[in-house]
Every structure is written in C-alpha cells, then in structure tokens.
XYZ file of C-alpha atoms in Angstrom:
411
model
C -73.258 27.938 -35.646
C -71.637 30.776 -34.817
C -73.490 33.001 -32.030
C -74.305 36.386 -32.968
C -72.774 39.074 -31.624
C -74.303 42.199 -29.863
C -73.445 44.514 -32.495
C -75.452 42.135 -35.322
C -78.046 40.998 -32.511
C -78.868 45.158 -32.194
C -79.045 45.295 -36.397
C -81.013 42.320 -36.956
C -85.008 44.269 -36.384
C -85.476 47.969 -36.456
C -86.872 49.605 -33.611
C -87.290 53.594 -33.664
C -88.677 55.813 -30.872
C -91.722 53.482 -30.343
C -94.096 54.325 -33.009
C -93.870 51.162 -34.400
C -92.994 47.720 -33.403
C -94.412 48.324 -29.787
C -94.304 45.286 -26.997
C -93.723 42.777 -29.774
C -90.560 44.669 -31.060
C -89.753 44.881 -27.635
C -89.671 41.303 -26.693
C -87.948 39.856 -29.756
C -85.114 42.299 -28.823
C -85.066 40.955 -25.557
C -85.249 37.501 -26.741
C -82.156 38.358 -29.305
C -80.117 39.980 -26.269
C -80.392 36.794 -24.349
C -79.085 34.400 -27.244
C -76.300 37.170 -28.089
C -74.975 36.884 -24.366
C -74.824 33.203 -24.438
C -71.960 30.987 -24.157
C -70.825 29.984 -27.826
C -70.768 25.749 -28.378
C -67.450 23.814 -27.502
C -65.734 22.923 -30.887
C -62.508 20.776 -30.627
C -59.364 22.704 -30.725
C -55.737 21.967 -30.587
C -54.317 21.743 -27.181
C -53.112 24.912 -25.403
C -50.169 24.985 -23.502
C -50.189 26.290 -19.797
C -47.071 27.964 -20.418
C -44.617 29.469 -23.172
C -42.066 26.413 -21.984
C -44.037 24.022 -22.681
C -44.979 25.880 -25.893
C -42.052 25.232 -27.170
C -41.948 21.492 -25.807
C -44.935 21.041 -27.654
C -43.478 22.637 -31.188
C -40.438 20.991 -30.633
C -42.345 17.463 -30.101
C -44.431 17.901 -33.505
C -40.971 18.732 -35.514
C -39.644 15.696 -34.237
C -42.093 13.475 -35.074
C -41.662 14.329 -38.469
C -38.183 13.551 -38.097
C -39.053 9.948 -37.194
C -41.490 9.899 -40.039
C -38.710 10.549 -42.126
C -36.891 7.618 -41.027
C -39.974 5.240 -42.341
C -40.920 3.609 -45.131
C -44.540 3.826 -46.800
C -45.021 0.599 -45.173
C -44.055 1.400 -41.622
C -40.550 -0.194 -42.033
C -37.014 0.871 -41.662
C -36.029 3.316 -44.873
C -32.660 2.838 -43.824
C -32.652 -1.044 -43.642
C -29.208 -1.139 -41.623
C -27.930 -0.913 -38.193
C -27.361 2.513 -39.146
C -30.876 3.237 -40.239
C -32.201 1.367 -36.913
C -29.718 4.074 -34.637
C -31.103 6.702 -36.499
C -34.985 5.937 -35.576
C -33.564 5.185 -32.089
C -32.315 8.491 -31.401
C -35.336 10.387 -33.253
C -37.277 8.506 -30.872
C -35.499 9.149 -27.837
C -35.378 12.756 -28.507
C -39.328 12.735 -29.142
C -39.899 11.020 -25.772
C -37.616 13.611 -24.204
C -39.584 16.477 -25.080
C -43.621 14.672 -24.620
C -42.047 14.319 -21.020
C -42.223 17.881 -20.898
C -45.989 18.197 -21.803
C -48.985 18.204 -20.326
C -51.267 17.979 -23.058
C -51.732 14.411 -25.078
C -50.621 14.576 -28.789
C -52.411 11.662 -30.300
C -50.359 12.256 -33.552
C -47.827 12.054 -32.041
C -48.194 8.980 -29.985
C -49.097 7.101 -33.057
C -45.977 8.100 -34.980
C -44.118 6.906 -32.106
C -45.925 3.521 -31.564
C -45.484 3.027 -35.384
C -41.417 3.931 -34.967
C -41.321 1.216 -32.338
C -43.293 -1.363 -34.308
C -40.461 -0.900 -37.231
C -37.917 -1.268 -34.654
C -39.529 -4.898 -33.076
C -39.707 -5.693 -36.893
C -36.080 -5.023 -37.858
C -34.643 -6.810 -34.621
C -36.639 -9.686 -34.664
C -35.392 -10.331 -37.740
C -32.842 -13.058 -37.432
C -34.662 -14.876 -34.803
C -37.916 -15.225 -37.430
C -35.338 -16.358 -39.956
C -33.691 -18.631 -37.764
C -37.221 -20.135 -36.804
C -38.402 -19.626 -40.751
C -35.051 -21.536 -41.772
C -36.274 -24.790 -39.094
C -39.514 -24.976 -40.336
C -38.768 -25.085 -43.977
C -35.930 -27.951 -43.357
C -38.651 -29.819 -41.127
C -40.918 -29.867 -44.545
C -38.127 -30.919 -47.142
C -38.517 -27.048 -48.411
C -35.103 -25.672 -46.664
C -33.218 -24.692 -50.259
C -35.818 -22.169 -50.697
C -34.485 -20.310 -47.742
C -31.415 -18.221 -49.196
C -34.115 -17.127 -52.036
C -36.263 -15.710 -49.484
C -34.583 -14.127 -47.268
C -32.162 -12.413 -50.469
C -35.655 -10.781 -51.169
C -36.305 -10.135 -47.524
C -39.364 -12.627 -47.358
C -38.044 -15.452 -45.157
C -39.079 -13.765 -42.160
C -42.514 -13.425 -43.770
C -42.573 -16.655 -44.713
C -46.772 -16.783 -43.743
C -47.664 -14.349 -45.722
C -45.691 -15.929 -48.575
C -47.573 -19.162 -48.187
C -50.617 -17.473 -47.817
C -50.271 -15.767 -51.431
C -49.609 -17.821 -54.452
C -49.504 -14.838 -56.238
C -46.618 -13.710 -54.318
C -44.539 -16.597 -54.224
C -45.033 -17.387 -57.956
C -43.944 -13.449 -58.282
C -40.761 -14.093 -56.542
C -39.734 -17.092 -58.492
C -40.138 -20.011 -56.369
C -40.664 -23.236 -57.859
C -44.275 -24.384 -58.999
C -43.844 -27.345 -56.686
C -42.329 -25.404 -53.827
C -45.208 -22.603 -53.809
C -47.876 -25.008 -53.920
C -46.772 -27.276 -50.553
C -46.400 -23.760 -48.828
C -50.159 -23.359 -50.000
C -51.188 -26.497 -48.626
C -49.223 -26.259 -45.677
C -51.058 -22.631 -45.075
C -54.268 -23.713 -45.317
C -53.935 -26.632 -43.180
C -52.735 -23.716 -40.232
C -49.434 -25.071 -40.531
C -47.572 -22.167 -40.660
C -48.784 -18.794 -39.270
C -47.082 -15.657 -38.122
C -47.301 -16.853 -34.329
C -45.007 -19.996 -35.378
C -42.227 -17.340 -36.030
C -42.726 -15.421 -32.953
C -39.275 -15.270 -30.902
C -39.357 -16.859 -27.524
C -36.761 -17.956 -25.442
C -33.227 -16.740 -25.838
C -30.325 -18.431 -26.622
C -27.549 -19.310 -23.486
C -25.731 -16.524 -22.123
C -28.173 -13.807 -22.809
C -30.890 -11.615 -21.025
C -33.571 -8.955 -21.616
C -33.180 -5.241 -20.022
C -35.662 -2.614 -20.882
C -34.656 1.095 -22.014
C -36.902 3.639 -20.208
C -35.530 6.640 -23.040
C -37.271 4.479 -25.923
C -39.513 2.002 -23.946
C -38.293 -0.868 -25.622
C -36.217 -4.257 -24.415
C -32.727 -4.665 -25.990
C -30.651 -7.698 -24.917
C -27.692 -8.013 -22.572
C -24.980 -10.570 -23.057
C -24.075 -12.559 -19.181
C -20.589 -13.596 -18.678
C -17.176 -11.924 -19.337
C -18.193 -9.928 -22.842
C -21.437 -8.235 -21.366
C -22.201 -6.809 -24.834
C -25.504 -5.167 -25.319
C -27.232 -5.238 -28.413
C -31.118 -4.195 -29.843
C -31.499 -7.191 -32.340
C -32.848 -10.330 -30.922
C -29.619 -13.000 -30.838
C -29.519 -15.992 -31.785
C -27.238 -19.062 -31.770
C -23.688 -18.418 -33.567
C -24.122 -20.855 -36.579
C -27.670 -21.252 -36.592
C -28.049 -20.691 -40.205
C -25.253 -22.861 -40.879
C -26.639 -25.823 -38.923
C -29.760 -25.808 -40.917
C -29.427 -29.350 -42.781
C -29.259 -28.683 -46.845
C -30.701 -31.029 -49.177
C -28.248 -34.124 -49.379
C -27.635 -36.039 -52.337
C -29.002 -39.285 -52.958
C -26.407 -41.929 -51.601
C -24.040 -43.749 -54.447
C -26.058 -46.694 -56.271
C -24.809 -50.219 -55.769
C -22.511 -50.874 -59.054
C -20.375 -54.107 -60.219
C -16.761 -53.216 -58.815
C -15.719 -52.558 -62.569
C -18.447 -52.189 -65.534
C -19.756 -49.378 -67.526
C -22.529 -49.029 -69.479
C -22.888 -49.837 -73.111
C -22.999 -46.049 -75.652
C -26.169 -45.395 -76.889
C -27.868 -47.403 -74.586
C -29.959 -46.896 -70.894
C -27.199 -46.007 -68.316
C -28.819 -48.052 -65.694
C -27.373 -51.049 -67.285
C -23.897 -51.861 -67.012
C -21.557 -54.455 -68.333
C -18.493 -55.908 -66.047
C -15.669 -57.080 -67.140
C -17.199 -60.452 -68.456
C -19.597 -58.637 -70.573
C -22.408 -59.703 -67.755
C -25.081 -57.053 -67.389
C -25.717 -55.850 -64.306
C -28.743 -53.418 -63.550
C -28.309 -50.519 -61.227
C -31.535 -49.528 -60.778
C -32.426 -53.096 -59.061
C -28.869 -53.819 -57.841
C -29.263 -57.367 -59.732
C -26.965 -58.873 -62.422
C -27.920 -61.481 -64.806
C -29.544 -61.241 -68.522
C -32.876 -62.575 -67.414
C -33.875 -60.004 -64.844
C -34.196 -57.263 -67.480
C -37.698 -59.448 -68.257
C -38.772 -59.547 -64.377
C -41.753 -57.561 -63.302
C -39.888 -55.921 -60.698
C -37.477 -54.777 -63.142
C -40.345 -53.327 -65.518
C -41.746 -51.576 -62.551
C -38.274 -49.554 -61.377
C -38.096 -48.885 -64.707
C -41.480 -47.111 -65.190
C -40.308 -45.304 -61.964
C -37.194 -43.900 -63.824
C -39.150 -42.684 -67.067
C -41.509 -40.809 -64.473
C -39.108 -39.311 -62.879
C -37.533 -38.235 -66.256
C -40.647 -36.941 -66.743
C -40.912 -34.682 -64.018
C -37.499 -33.064 -64.801
C -38.865 -32.575 -68.285
C -42.001 -30.734 -66.694
C -39.699 -28.257 -64.965
C -37.999 -27.039 -68.265
C -40.771 -24.222 -69.029
C -40.374 -22.841 -65.631
C -36.339 -22.916 -65.743
C -36.300 -21.697 -69.122
C -38.263 -18.305 -67.601
C -35.909 -18.523 -64.401
C -32.767 -18.045 -66.655
C -34.145 -15.182 -68.540
C -35.538 -13.158 -65.400
C -32.698 -13.635 -63.463
C -30.338 -11.534 -65.336
C -32.338 -8.286 -63.665
C -31.928 -9.819 -60.045
C -29.097 -8.758 -57.482
C -26.402 -11.209 -57.001
C -27.515 -12.380 -53.574
C -31.102 -13.437 -55.568
C -29.375 -14.571 -58.522
C -27.474 -17.274 -55.753
C -30.690 -17.904 -53.935
C -32.351 -18.923 -57.366
C -28.965 -21.170 -58.179
C -29.875 -22.936 -54.727
C -33.100 -23.509 -54.990
C -33.223 -24.903 -58.844
C -30.158 -27.092 -57.313
C -32.328 -28.106 -54.570
C -35.316 -28.815 -56.614
C -33.230 -30.994 -58.997
C -32.622 -33.214 -56.408
C -36.131 -33.345 -55.241
C -37.682 -35.058 -58.036
C -35.696 -37.460 -58.976
C -36.448 -39.081 -55.441
C -40.085 -40.928 -54.882
C -43.030 -38.075 -53.884
C -43.082 -39.833 -50.158
C -39.108 -39.560 -49.557
C -38.715 -35.714 -50.652
C -39.284 -34.312 -47.422
C -35.706 -33.649 -45.357
C -35.944 -36.509 -43.211
C -35.544 -39.103 -46.363
C -33.405 -37.054 -48.417
C -30.397 -38.649 -46.457
C -28.411 -40.985 -47.832
C -29.621 -44.528 -46.258
C -32.145 -47.292 -46.411
C -34.959 -44.971 -46.918
C -33.371 -43.660 -50.020
C -34.504 -45.725 -53.382
C -31.967 -47.189 -55.864
C -33.842 -44.947 -58.299
C -32.941 -41.896 -57.058
C -29.053 -43.033 -57.002
C -29.168 -44.517 -60.121
C -30.788 -41.891 -61.738
C -29.010 -38.661 -59.541
C -25.234 -40.234 -60.234
C -25.592 -42.266 -63.543
C -27.480 -39.238 -65.425
C -28.515 -35.898 -63.929
C -25.040 -34.826 -61.484
C -22.543 -35.677 -64.063
C -24.592 -33.443 -66.841
C -25.334 -30.594 -64.650
C -23.434 -26.668 -65.470
C -20.249 -26.609 -64.064
C -20.143 -22.711 -63.672
C -20.303 -21.796 -60.073
C -21.553 -18.414 -61.501
C -25.338 -18.168 -60.986
C -26.684 -16.691 -64.335
C -24.057 -18.759 -66.456
C -25.563 -22.155 -64.309
C -28.885 -20.999 -64.980
C -28.610 -20.131 -68.656
C -26.790 -23.796 -69.166
C -29.271 -25.338 -66.844
C -32.019 -25.967 -70.030
C -29.320 -27.418 -72.270
C -28.378 -29.927 -69.460
C -31.567 -31.099 -68.529
C -31.919 -31.987 -72.714
C -29.132 -33.909 -72.716
C -30.124 -35.490 -69.292
C -33.371 -36.603 -71.095
C -31.613 -37.904 -74.080
C -29.502 -40.192 -72.469
C -31.936 -41.559 -69.699
C -34.678 -42.196 -72.410
C -31.925 -44.387 -74.357
C -33.080 -48.037 -74.737
C -32.202 -50.980 -72.680
C -29.414 -53.212 -75.254
C -31.262 -56.406 -76.180
C -30.680 -59.452 -74.616
C -28.737 -61.184 -77.871
C -26.433 -58.182 -77.529
C -25.247 -59.187 -74.153
C -25.170 -62.818 -74.625
C-alpha cells in the first residue's frame, strides 16, 4: 500500500480547538504523522541510467534487441534460413553487444534475446557437421536411403527427435519399417543428441573466437586462410556415405531363359536342361529337393513383404504431389532403397551385408535381377516414378508367383 501523504494524514482525523478529542486525539495525530514521514516501501523499478548518454545507450540496446527478435522464428531459429539470414543476425548481435558495453545497468530481457540469437546461430552453423554425423549413423544401421528425405525436410540434423517420435517419423513419410527401426534404436539409447554433437575439426582448420558476438568461428590454415562461421566438414563427406548396393548377379547358365508364364527362377539352357537360379543347381530332379523347397518358400516370403508395401506406396504416390522438388527426390530414393532391402533376408538387411559378396543370398540375387529390377518404373522424375510404382509391384507379384514348370515339360 502507498504510504499516506502529509495532507491525507491531517484530514484523516478532525481536531478542533481542543474542546473535543483531548489527549487521545493528539496521540492519534502524532502516530499518523510518524507514518506519513516514514520512507515508502521499495518496489521493483526499471533501471535508471546514471547519465543521459547511458540512457540513450539503454534505449538503443533495447531497440536493437527487438531487431534481433525480428530475425528469429517462433521456435528460436533463423527466420531466413540461409547465409544471408546468418549475416543479418550476426550484425544485429554485434550492434546490441556494442551498446550493452556502454551500459552499467543489467538488462535481463536483452541478455535473454542475445542468448536466443546466439543459440540460433550455433544451430545453423553446426548443421553441416550434424548432418554428416547423422548420415554416418544411418549408414551403420542400414538406413542411409532415408537421409535425403530427412535432409529435405530439415530433420536430418534432428535425427534423435525423429527417432523418439513415431508420429513425427510417420508424418514425414518414412516407410513403416524404417521408423519402427528408428524407434527401436532410440529406445535402446543408440541415438541421442550427444551422438550428433560436432567435436573434432577436419584437417586444415582451427577455431577462433569473435569478441564482437562472443562466438567461435573457423579459420582454414595454410594457403587459403579463409574464415567461416559454419562448422567445417571434409569435402565430399556426404558423397562418401555408402548408398545401398543392389544384390549381386545370380548364378545362371551361360545361355538360358525362363519359360513364359512359369516361375522366372527356372531357366532352360540350350539343351533344354532346367537350371534353378534360386539355388544355382541344374537338373530336373532338383525341384523336388528339400533345399529347393526351402529356397522357394523364402522367395514367396519376400514377395509377400513386397506386397505389404503397396498400401504405403499408394499413399505416398498421392501425397508427394504437394511436396517441393527436394522432398519428392527424397521419397523416390527412400523407396528405391526400401525395395532393395525387402528382397534381402532380415539378417542381411544392414548396410554391411548390402554389398555384393558371400553374405548376399541367392534368393535376393534371383528375385532382384530376375523379377524386381526389370519391372521398376523407368522414369527419372520422382512423381512419375512413384505414381507408376504400385503398378510395377503388382506386375512383379504376378510374375514372381507363377508356378514352376511340371517335370514332364522339362523332360
């Protein structure tokens, strides 16, 4: 409460010439005068400048802080997500810090805006290094075909956040198998934000510190001696991330072809001798062996996995129409990779088993080269490729599920 002023104290109690009130009235009046003369309580107030020059610096610092805020998005990132936006924010931060240096009074609100601006710069500048680390992590777990789609949607450097949220991973269009794999890895703490924190610099770079914005930048040592704010990464780092490789070529007869309308993995050589591409074995009797029946069962299982992709692909082929070109290309790449993965056995779906070699099984070789690859869309335009993909898979299923020729046809 505001302390009573002297005039109010006098009018609070009426005292006449002494005929009424007496000593009691005088005591009350004395107490009221003591209250009126007491110091008012201390209340929080805006810092007052010691001089007109400092007052002007405070005013300009607050105005400049608003300029910093105007360059930031609601989520605290660069509103103009580019080098130009970075340079604008750096200039605004430098201006604010210059005026704050002339002020003796602390300005918590301005300091908070400064910290938000510095964090936005740090996020922008660390992005290249975080993306490189994310690509390497995806490659180690056989998910490198997801990298382009995540990068196109600004989520590659936020991979731990995507992995921790099935809803977010599903929303951006990752194949179901991929976002379930990410969720499993996130639950096991295999991917956390600390895993993507940049650490060492590539050869030929060193750190430096800018006092004008209180942040570090990077200097290239040697001949060029150029400087930059973004964290440097080795040249060609993204290109060196291994893509998923196609299964190797299957073992086939030197000259041969399957019978029209029958299982494509049974080929006849020039002498009409059947050759099983699934097992790499020739002879009519082989088709009744247990080893062949096991391979045939695996062939049908993988065709079933291809069929299970159809609902997802149909949804993507429609939703991709509303996306920008980089996102469309990301969708095309992620589904090209997913098709290569589902024709492989689950144990060898990782990147280290994706290369052609002894670990690649004969079923994957025969299925990919004999049925899948020849029937994939030929268009290089993502929208057209994705629109044709459901029809391609239907054709793949029709050919792949054809029955084997009867023994009497082969004799």
